[in-house]
Each structure stands twice: as structure tokens, then as C-alpha cells.
Coordinates of C-alpha atoms in Angstrom, one line a residue:
X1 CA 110.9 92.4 128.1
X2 CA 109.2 92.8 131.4
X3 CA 105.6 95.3 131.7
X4 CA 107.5 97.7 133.7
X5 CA 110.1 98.2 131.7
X6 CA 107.9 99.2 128.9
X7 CA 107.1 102.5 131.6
X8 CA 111.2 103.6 131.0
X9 CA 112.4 105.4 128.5
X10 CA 114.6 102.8 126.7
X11 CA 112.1 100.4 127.1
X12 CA 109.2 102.3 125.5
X13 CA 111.5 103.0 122.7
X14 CA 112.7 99.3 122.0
X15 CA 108.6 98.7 122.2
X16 CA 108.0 101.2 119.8
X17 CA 110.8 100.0 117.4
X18 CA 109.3 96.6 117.5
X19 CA 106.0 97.6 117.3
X20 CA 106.5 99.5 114.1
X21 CA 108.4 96.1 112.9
X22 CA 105.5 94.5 113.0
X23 CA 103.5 97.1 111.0
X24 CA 106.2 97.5 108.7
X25 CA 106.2 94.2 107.4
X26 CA 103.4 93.9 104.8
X27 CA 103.9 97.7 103.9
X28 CA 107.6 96.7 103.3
X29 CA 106.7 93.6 101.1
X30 CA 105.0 96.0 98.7
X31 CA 107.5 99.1 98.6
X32 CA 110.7 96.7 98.6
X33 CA 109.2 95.2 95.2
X34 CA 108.2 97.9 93.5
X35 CA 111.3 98.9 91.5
X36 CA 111.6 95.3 90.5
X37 CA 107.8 95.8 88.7
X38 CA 110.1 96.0 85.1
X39 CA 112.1 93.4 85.8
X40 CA 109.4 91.0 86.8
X41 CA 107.4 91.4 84.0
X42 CA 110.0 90.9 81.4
X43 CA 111.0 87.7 83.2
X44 CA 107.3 86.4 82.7
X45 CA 106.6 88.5 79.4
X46 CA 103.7 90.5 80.1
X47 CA 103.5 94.4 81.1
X48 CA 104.4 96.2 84.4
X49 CA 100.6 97.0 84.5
X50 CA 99.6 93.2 84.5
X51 CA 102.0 93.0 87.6
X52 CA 99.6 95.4 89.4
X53 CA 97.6 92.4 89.9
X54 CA 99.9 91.1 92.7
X55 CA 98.8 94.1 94.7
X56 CA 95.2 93.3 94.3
X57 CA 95.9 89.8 95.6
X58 CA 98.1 91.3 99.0
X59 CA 94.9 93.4 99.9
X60 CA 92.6 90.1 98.9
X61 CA 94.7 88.2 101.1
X62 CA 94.9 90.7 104.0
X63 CA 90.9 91.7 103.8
X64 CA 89.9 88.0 104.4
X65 CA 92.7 87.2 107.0
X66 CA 91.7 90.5 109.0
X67 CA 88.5 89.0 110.2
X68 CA 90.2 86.1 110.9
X69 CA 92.9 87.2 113.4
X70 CA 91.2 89.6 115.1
X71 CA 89.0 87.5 117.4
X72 CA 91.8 84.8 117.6
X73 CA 93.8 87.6 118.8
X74 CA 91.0 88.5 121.2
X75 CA 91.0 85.1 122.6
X76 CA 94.3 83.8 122.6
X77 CA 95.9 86.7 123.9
X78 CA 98.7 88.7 121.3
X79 CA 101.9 87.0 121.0
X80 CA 102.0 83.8 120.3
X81 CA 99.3 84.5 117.6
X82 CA 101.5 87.4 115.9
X83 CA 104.3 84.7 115.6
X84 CA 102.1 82.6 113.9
X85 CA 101.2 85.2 111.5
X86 CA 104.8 86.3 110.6
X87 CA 105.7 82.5 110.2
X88 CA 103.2 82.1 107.6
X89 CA 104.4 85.4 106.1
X90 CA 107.3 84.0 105.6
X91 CA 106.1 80.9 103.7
X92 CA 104.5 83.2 101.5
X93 CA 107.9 85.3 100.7
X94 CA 109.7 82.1 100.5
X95 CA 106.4 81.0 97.7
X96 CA 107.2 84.3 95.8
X97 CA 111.0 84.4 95.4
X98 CA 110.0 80.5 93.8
X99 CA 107.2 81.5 91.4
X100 CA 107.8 80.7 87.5
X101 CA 104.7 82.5 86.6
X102 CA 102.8 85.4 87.3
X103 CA 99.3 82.9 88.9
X104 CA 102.2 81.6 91.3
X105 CA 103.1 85.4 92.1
X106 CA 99.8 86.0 92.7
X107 CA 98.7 82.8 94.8
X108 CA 102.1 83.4 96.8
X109 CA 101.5 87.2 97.6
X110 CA 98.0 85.9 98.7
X111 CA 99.9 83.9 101.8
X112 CA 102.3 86.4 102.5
X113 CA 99.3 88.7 102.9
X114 CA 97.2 86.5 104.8
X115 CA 99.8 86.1 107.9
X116 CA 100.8 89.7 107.0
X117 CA 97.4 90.7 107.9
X118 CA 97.5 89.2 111.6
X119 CA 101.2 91.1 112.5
X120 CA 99.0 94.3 111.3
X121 CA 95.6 93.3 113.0
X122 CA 97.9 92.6 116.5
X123 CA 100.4 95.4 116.3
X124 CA 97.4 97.8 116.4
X125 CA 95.7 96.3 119.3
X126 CA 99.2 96.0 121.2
X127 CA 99.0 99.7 121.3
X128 CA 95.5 99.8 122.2
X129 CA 96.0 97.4 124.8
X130 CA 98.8 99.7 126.4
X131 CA 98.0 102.9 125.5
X132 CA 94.7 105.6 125.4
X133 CA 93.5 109.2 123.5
X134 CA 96.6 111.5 122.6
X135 CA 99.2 109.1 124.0
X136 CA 97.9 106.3 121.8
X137 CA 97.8 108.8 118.9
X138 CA 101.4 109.9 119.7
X139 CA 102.3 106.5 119.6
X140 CA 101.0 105.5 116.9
X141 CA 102.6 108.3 114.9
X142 CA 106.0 107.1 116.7
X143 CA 104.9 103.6 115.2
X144 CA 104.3 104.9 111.7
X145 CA 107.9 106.4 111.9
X146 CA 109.5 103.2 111.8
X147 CA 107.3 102.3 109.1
X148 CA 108.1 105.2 107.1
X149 CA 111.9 105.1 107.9
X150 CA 112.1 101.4 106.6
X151 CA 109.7 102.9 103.6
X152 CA 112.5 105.5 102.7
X153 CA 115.0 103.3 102.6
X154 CA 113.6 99.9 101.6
X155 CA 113.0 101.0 97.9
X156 CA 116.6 101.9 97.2
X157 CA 117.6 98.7 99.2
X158 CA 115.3 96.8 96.3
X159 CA 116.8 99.1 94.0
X160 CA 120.3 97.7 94.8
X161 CA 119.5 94.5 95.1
X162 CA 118.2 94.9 91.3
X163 CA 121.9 95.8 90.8
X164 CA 123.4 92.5 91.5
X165 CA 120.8 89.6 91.3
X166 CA 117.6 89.3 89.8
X167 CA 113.7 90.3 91.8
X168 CA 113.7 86.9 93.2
X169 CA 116.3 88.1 96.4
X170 CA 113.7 91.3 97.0
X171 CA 111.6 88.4 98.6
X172 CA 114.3 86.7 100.1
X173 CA 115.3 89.7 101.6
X174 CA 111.7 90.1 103.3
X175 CA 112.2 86.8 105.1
X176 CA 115.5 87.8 106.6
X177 CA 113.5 90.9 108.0
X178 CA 110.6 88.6 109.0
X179 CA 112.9 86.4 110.7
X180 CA 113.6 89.7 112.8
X181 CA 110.4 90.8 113.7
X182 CA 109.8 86.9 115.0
X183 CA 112.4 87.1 117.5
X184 CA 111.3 90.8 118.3
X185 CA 107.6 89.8 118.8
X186 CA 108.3 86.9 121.1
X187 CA 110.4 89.5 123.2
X188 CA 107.6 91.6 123.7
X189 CA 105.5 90.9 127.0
X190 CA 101.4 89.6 126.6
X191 CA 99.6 92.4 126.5
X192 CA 96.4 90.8 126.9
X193 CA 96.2 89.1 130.1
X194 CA 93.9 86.2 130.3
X195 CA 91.3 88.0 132.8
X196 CA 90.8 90.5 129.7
X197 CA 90.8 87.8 126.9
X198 CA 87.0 87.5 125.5
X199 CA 85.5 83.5 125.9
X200 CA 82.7 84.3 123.0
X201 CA 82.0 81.7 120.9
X202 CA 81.5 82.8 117.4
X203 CA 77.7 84.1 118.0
X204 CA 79.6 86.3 120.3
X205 CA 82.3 86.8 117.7
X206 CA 79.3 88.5 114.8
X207 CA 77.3 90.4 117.8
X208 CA 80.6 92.3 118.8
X209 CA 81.5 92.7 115.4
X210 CA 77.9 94.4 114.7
X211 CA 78.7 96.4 117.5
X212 CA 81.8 97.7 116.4
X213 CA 79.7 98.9 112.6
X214 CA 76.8 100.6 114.5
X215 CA 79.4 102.9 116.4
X216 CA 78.9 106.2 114.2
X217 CA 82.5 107.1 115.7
X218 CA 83.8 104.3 114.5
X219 CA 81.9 104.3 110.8
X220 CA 83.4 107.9 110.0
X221 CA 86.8 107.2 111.4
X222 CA 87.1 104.0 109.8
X223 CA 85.8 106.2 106.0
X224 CA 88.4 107.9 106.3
X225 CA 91.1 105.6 106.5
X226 CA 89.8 104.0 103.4
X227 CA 90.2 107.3 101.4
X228 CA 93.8 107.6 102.8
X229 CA 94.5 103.9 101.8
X230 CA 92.7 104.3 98.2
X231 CA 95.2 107.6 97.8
X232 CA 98.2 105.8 98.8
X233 CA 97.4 103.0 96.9
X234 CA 97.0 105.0 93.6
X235 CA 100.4 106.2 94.3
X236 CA 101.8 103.0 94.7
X237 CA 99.9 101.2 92.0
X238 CA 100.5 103.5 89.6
X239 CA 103.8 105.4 90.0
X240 CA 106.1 102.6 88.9
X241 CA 104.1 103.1 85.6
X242 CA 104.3 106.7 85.3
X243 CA 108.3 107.1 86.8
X244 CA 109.6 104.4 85.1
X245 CA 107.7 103.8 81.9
X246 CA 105.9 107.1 81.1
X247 CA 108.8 109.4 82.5
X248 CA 111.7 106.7 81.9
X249 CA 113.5 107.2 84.6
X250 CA 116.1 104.5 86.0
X251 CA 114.8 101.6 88.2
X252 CA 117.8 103.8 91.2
X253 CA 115.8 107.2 90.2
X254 CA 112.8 105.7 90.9
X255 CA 114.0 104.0 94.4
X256 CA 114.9 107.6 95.4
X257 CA 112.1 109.2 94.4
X258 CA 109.9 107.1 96.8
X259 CA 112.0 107.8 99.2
X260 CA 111.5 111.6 99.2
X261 CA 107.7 110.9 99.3
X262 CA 108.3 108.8 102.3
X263 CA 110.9 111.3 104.2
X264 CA 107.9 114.2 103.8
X265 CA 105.7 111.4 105.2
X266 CA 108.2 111.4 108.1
X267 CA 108.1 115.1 108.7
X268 CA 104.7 115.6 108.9
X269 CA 104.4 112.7 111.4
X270 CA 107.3 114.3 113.9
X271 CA 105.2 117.8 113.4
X272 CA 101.6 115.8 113.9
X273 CA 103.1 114.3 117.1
X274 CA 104.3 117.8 118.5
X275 CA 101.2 119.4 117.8
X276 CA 99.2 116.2 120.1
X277 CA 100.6 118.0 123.1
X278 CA 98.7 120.7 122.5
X279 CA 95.6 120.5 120.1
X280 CA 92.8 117.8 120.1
X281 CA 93.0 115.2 117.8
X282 CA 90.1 116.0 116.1
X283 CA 90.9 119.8 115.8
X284 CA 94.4 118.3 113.6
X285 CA 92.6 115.6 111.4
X286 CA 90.1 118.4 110.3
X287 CA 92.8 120.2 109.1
X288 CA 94.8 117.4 107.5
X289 CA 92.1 116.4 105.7
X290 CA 91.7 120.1 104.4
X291 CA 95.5 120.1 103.9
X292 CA 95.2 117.2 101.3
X293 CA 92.4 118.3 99.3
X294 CA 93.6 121.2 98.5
X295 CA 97.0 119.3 97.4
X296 CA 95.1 116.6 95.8
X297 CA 93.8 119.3 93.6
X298 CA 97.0 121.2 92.8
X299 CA 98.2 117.9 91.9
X300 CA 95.5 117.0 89.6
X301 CA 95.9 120.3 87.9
X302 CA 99.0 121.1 87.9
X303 CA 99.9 117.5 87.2
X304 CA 98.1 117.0 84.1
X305 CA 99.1 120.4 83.1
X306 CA 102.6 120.6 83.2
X307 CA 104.2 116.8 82.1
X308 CA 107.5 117.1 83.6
X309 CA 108.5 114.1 86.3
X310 CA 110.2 116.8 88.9
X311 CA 106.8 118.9 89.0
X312 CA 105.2 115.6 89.8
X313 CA 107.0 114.7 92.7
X314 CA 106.6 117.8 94.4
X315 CA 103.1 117.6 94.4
X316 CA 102.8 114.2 94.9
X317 CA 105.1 114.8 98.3
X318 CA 102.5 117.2 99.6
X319 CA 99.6 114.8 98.8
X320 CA 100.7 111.8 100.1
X321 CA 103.4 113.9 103.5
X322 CA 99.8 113.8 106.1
X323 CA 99.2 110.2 105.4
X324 CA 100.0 108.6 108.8
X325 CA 99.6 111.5 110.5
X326 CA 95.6 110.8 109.6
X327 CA 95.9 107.1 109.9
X328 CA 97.0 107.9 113.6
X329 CA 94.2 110.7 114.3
X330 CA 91.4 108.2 112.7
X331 CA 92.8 105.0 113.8
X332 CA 92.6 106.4 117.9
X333 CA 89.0 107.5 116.9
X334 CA 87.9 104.6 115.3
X335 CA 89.2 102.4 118.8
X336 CA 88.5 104.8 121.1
X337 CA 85.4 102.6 122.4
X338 CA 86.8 99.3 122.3
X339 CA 89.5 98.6 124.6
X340 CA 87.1 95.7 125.7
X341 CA 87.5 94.4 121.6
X342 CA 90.7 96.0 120.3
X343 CA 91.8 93.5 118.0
X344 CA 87.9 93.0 116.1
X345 CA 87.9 96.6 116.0
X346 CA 91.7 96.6 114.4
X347 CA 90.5 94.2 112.1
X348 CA 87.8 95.8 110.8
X349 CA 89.9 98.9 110.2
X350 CA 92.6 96.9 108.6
X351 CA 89.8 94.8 106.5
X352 CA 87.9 98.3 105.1
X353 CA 91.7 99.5 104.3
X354 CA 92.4 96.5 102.3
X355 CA 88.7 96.5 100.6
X356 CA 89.5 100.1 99.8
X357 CA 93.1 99.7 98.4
X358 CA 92.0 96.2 96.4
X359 CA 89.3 98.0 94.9
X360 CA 91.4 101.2 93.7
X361 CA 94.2 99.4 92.6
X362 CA 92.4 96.9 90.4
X363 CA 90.1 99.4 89.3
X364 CA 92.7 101.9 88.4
X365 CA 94.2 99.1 85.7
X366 CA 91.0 99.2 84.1
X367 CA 90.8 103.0 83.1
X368 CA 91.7 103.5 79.3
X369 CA 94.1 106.5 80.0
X370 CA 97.8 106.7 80.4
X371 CA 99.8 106.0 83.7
X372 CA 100.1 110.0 85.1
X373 CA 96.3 110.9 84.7
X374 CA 95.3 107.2 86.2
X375 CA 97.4 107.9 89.7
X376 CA 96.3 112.0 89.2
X377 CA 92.6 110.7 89.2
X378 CA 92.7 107.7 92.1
X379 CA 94.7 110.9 94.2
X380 CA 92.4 113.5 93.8
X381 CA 89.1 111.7 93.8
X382 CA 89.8 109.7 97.3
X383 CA 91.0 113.2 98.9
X384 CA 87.3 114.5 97.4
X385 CA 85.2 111.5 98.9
X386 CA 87.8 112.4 102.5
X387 CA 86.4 115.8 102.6
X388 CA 83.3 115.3 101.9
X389 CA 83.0 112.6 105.1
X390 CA 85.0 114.7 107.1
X391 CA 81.9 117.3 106.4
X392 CA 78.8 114.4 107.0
X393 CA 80.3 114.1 110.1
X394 CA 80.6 117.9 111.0
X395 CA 77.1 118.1 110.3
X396 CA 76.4 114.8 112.2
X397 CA 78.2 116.3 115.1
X398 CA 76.0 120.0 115.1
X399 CA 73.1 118.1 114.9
X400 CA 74.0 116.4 118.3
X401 CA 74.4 119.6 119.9

């Protein structure tokens, strides 16, 4: 696929459909598994909350690959790098559909997350690379629409799949889809061109990297997306807990019940996007923010309240609905001053997401307390600690004035 064609309609789209491929790929390794949480942990006899632990190893494995890719990105320009990344993705699905124990689960999720991390790290700085201010926002919201229509659907899928053969094909699965976004990347044209690559060695590689951290744009953009990770993550950590063991609903139930979280995900993206033709970025992600807090809270009281699973997943939906729709806002902040370095900044991004998810989820296992008030509490308190930065840096921003 030629530059130019990327300008056209149909050529934008294909881009956008490949791009969100690429971003989909490690999200989809996690959603795609999670109805097969039961079936796993019979097969190695220990608990579905012991299985958590594979999580914590993905966002192990994608914090310290982050880092990593970034600058190699930088350098090497984005393509043949991103290949790389999704072939060692796939060694790590092939690793996990293997595993005879959970330590192999866990060591193989670690690969698959480390060459995960580099698709996610690139994919972002793709879009920097072509893209600036509410057209990069819209198109990262457009890119997060993929995601969340393979979200919708790929727990169900896994669901199925459950139906007819045992977890081990939910990983084979992921390598036929990673097989896809290979052949998709290398269709894509560079990017980066070579007069554009940075030539630092790695002196260079830590000075731009402190650079990126003193940018007070950058540090409150990039706070944010670790609240909206650490609230996602409590969803997904927990709910397989709370819809399937505390609520006993099917392991088909449960694939359809994350799908309605990720079709109000979906929603709210096509209405975030509309309003970027007409409202600042800024002006929206305010509101967002305000918009989850104030359903973080509903669910925390209502949830704890009133123990029935429908009540639940309403609430839940309008928690979790403005996700990507903040991602997008924050994310075009957070890069807004780094074209010159869009990959170390993506990396950084993706590597305080990952701290911030790792850290929930693992933490989460460790409260004495049933499943519900577990995910209620990770929810509620991340969507706190979001309003509260978005507020540090209102008062950051008068001061300046």
C-alpha cells in the first residue's frame, strides 16, 4: 500500500483496519481467554483466582518490552520491527496452547506479551507518524473501534470454541489472527523514513526518554491512562470471578456479557469521535472523566447494595462505555510534543499502562473479600485517583495563566 493511497478514502480505511489489528492483538489474547479462566484451572487443579496470575505476567512482559521497542522502533524505522514483534507473539501463543502447568502458562504469556508489546508500542506511533491534534484523536478512536469490535465478539468466539475442544485452541486461535496481522503489517508503507529515524546511541536513548517524563503534558496525560487501565483491568481480572463463580452464570452468558460492555465501549467511541469536530479535546476528556466518577460511584453503591448480576452489568457498562474514548483524548495529549520521538513516547505510555494494570490485578487477588466487592473497589477507587488528576492539573493550568 503506497503513501498516497493512505490520503483516499478506501485506503485510509484499509489503514485504519490494520492499524487497529495491530492494537487488537494483545488486548485480544486476554479477552479471547477469559471464558476459558474455569476450564483452565480445573485442567491444572487450582482456582480461577490463581489463573489471574497469567494477567500479571502479560503486563510484566509488556512493561519491560515497551522500553525496549520503542527506541528500536525509533531507529529502525516501523515495519519490519512490528513483524518481528507479532512473530515472537506468536511463539508465545504457540508456548501457551503447549503448557502442562500453570509456571509454563505464565512463562509463555510472558513471550506473547513481550512481542505483543512492540505491535502496541509501533501501532501508536504509526498514527503519530501520519497523523496530528483532533485528526490523530479521531483516528485513534477509529483505531479503538476495531479493537472494541474484535472485543465484542472475540469472547463469545472463545466461548464457542469452549463448546467443542478444550482452552488450548483459544491460543491457537490467536496465532491464526497473528498470522493475519503479519501479512497486514508488511502491507503497510514505512512510516518513518530514514531522514526522520533518530541515530542516538543509548545516552541519547535515556536523555530523550528524561525528556519525555519532565513534559508536565505528558506526566498528567500519561496518569490518566493508568487509572483508565487500572479500571479496565479490575473488570477484566475480576469479572470471570464474580459472573461465573459468584453469580454462576454459563461460561456462553458470560461471553455475552462482555460483549455488551464492549458494544457500549463502541458507542461511546462513534459519539466521542462526532463530537472532535466540534469541541476541543480537552473540553471532552474533562467531562469523561466526570462521566465515570460519577458511574464508578453508582457502581460501587449500587453494586454492593443490590447483589443481582443484571444490576451489575448495567452499571459496569456505564463505567467501563468512555474507556477509549479517554485513552484517545489522553494518548493525543500525552504525544502531542513528540513527533520527533513517537515511539519512546508510546512506550512510555504503554509501559505506565502495563505498571498500572500489573499492579491492580495482582493486588486485587490479595484483598480478603469476595469477587463483586474486589472488581467494585479496583473500579471506583481508579475513577477517584482520575478525578482527582484531572483536578491537579486544572489547578496546574490556572496557575499558568
Amino acid at each position: 500500500m503506497k503513501q498516497q493511497r493512505l490520503e483516499s478514502r478506501a485506503g485510509g480505511f484499509i489503514a485504519i483496519v490494520i492499524l487497529g489489528m495491530m492494537a487488537s492483538l494483545v488486548p485480544l489474547s486476554t479477552d479471547m481467554y477469559l471464558p476459558g479462566f474455569k476450564s483452565i484451572a480445573e485442567d491444572f487443579s487450582t482456582t480461577t483466582s490463581a489463573i489471574q496470575v497469567t494477567l500479571s505476567a502479560s503486563f510484566v512482559g509488556i512493561g519491560i518490552g515497551m522500553p525496549i521497542w520503542g527506541p528500536i522502533s525509533d531507529r529502525f524505522g516501523r515495519r519490519t520491527p512490528a513483524a518481528i514483534g507479532i512473530l515472537l507473539y506468536l511463539v508465545g501463543a504457540i508456548l501457551c496452547a503447549n503448557a502442562a502447568d500453570l509456571s509454563q502458562l505464565v512463562a509463555a504469556r510472558f513471550v506473547l506479551a513481550l512481542g505483543g508489546a512492540g505491535v502496541m508500542v509501533i501501532g501508536r506511533a504509526i498514527v503519530r507518524d501520519m497523523f496530528v491534534g483532533e485528526r490523530m484523536a479521531r483516528t485513534l478512536g477509529a483505531v479503538s473501534s476495531v479493537l472494541l469490535v474484535s472485543s465484542i465478539i472475540s469472547p463469545s468466539i472463545g466461548a464457542i470454541i469452549l463448546q467443542f475442544t478444550d482452552w488450548r485452541w483459544l491460543f491457537m486461535a490467536l496465532v491464526i489472527l497473528g498470522l493475519a496481522a503479519v501479512a497486514g503489517t508488511l502491507s503497510l508503507p514505512e512510516s518513518l523514513p530514514p531522514e526522520k529515524r533518530i541515530r542516538k546511541g543509548l545516552g541519547g536513548t535515556f536523555r530523550q526518554y528524561a525528556e519525555i517524563l519532565k513534559d508536565k503534558t505528558f506526566q498528567f496525560s500519561v496518569l490518566q491512562q493508568a487509572f483508565n487501565s487500572a479500571i479496565l483491568m479490575s473488570y477484566v481480572a475480576c469479572s470471570p470471578s464474580v459472573f461465573m463463580g459468584e453469580f454462576g452464570l454459563s461460561e456462553q452468558t458470560f461471553g455475552a456479557i462482555f460483549g455488551m460492555n464492549a458494544l457500549s465501549m463502541l458507542t461511546a467511541t462513534q459519539i466521542h469521535r462526532r463530537l472532535l469536530k466540534t469541541r476541543k479535546i480537552p473540553y471532552l476528556l474533562s467531562r469523561l472523566l466526570v462521566f465515570q466518577f460519577v458511574a464508578g460511584m453508582a457502581l460501587l453503591a449500587v453494586g454492593l447494595a443490590i447483589h443481582v448480576w443484571w444490576v451489575v452489568i448495567v452499571l459496569t457498562m456505564l463505567s467501563v462505555c468512555v474507556l477509549p474514548s479517554i485513552t484517545a483524548g489522553s494518548t493525543t495529549l500525552a504525544m502531542t510534543n513528540f513527533s520527533h520521538a513517537a515511539a519512546q513516547a508510546s512506550s512510555v505510555i504503554g509501559l505506565v499502562q502495563s505498571i498500572a494494570a500489573a499492579s491492580i490485578s495482582a493486588g486485587l487477588v490479595l484483598l480478603p473479600i469476595e469477587p463483586l466487592p474486589r472488581m467494585l473497589a479496583g473500579m471506583s477507587g481508579a475513577a477517584v485517583l482520575a478525578l482527582v488528576t484531572l483536578w491537579l492539573r486544572s489547578r496546574q493550568l490556572h496557575r499558568q495563566a
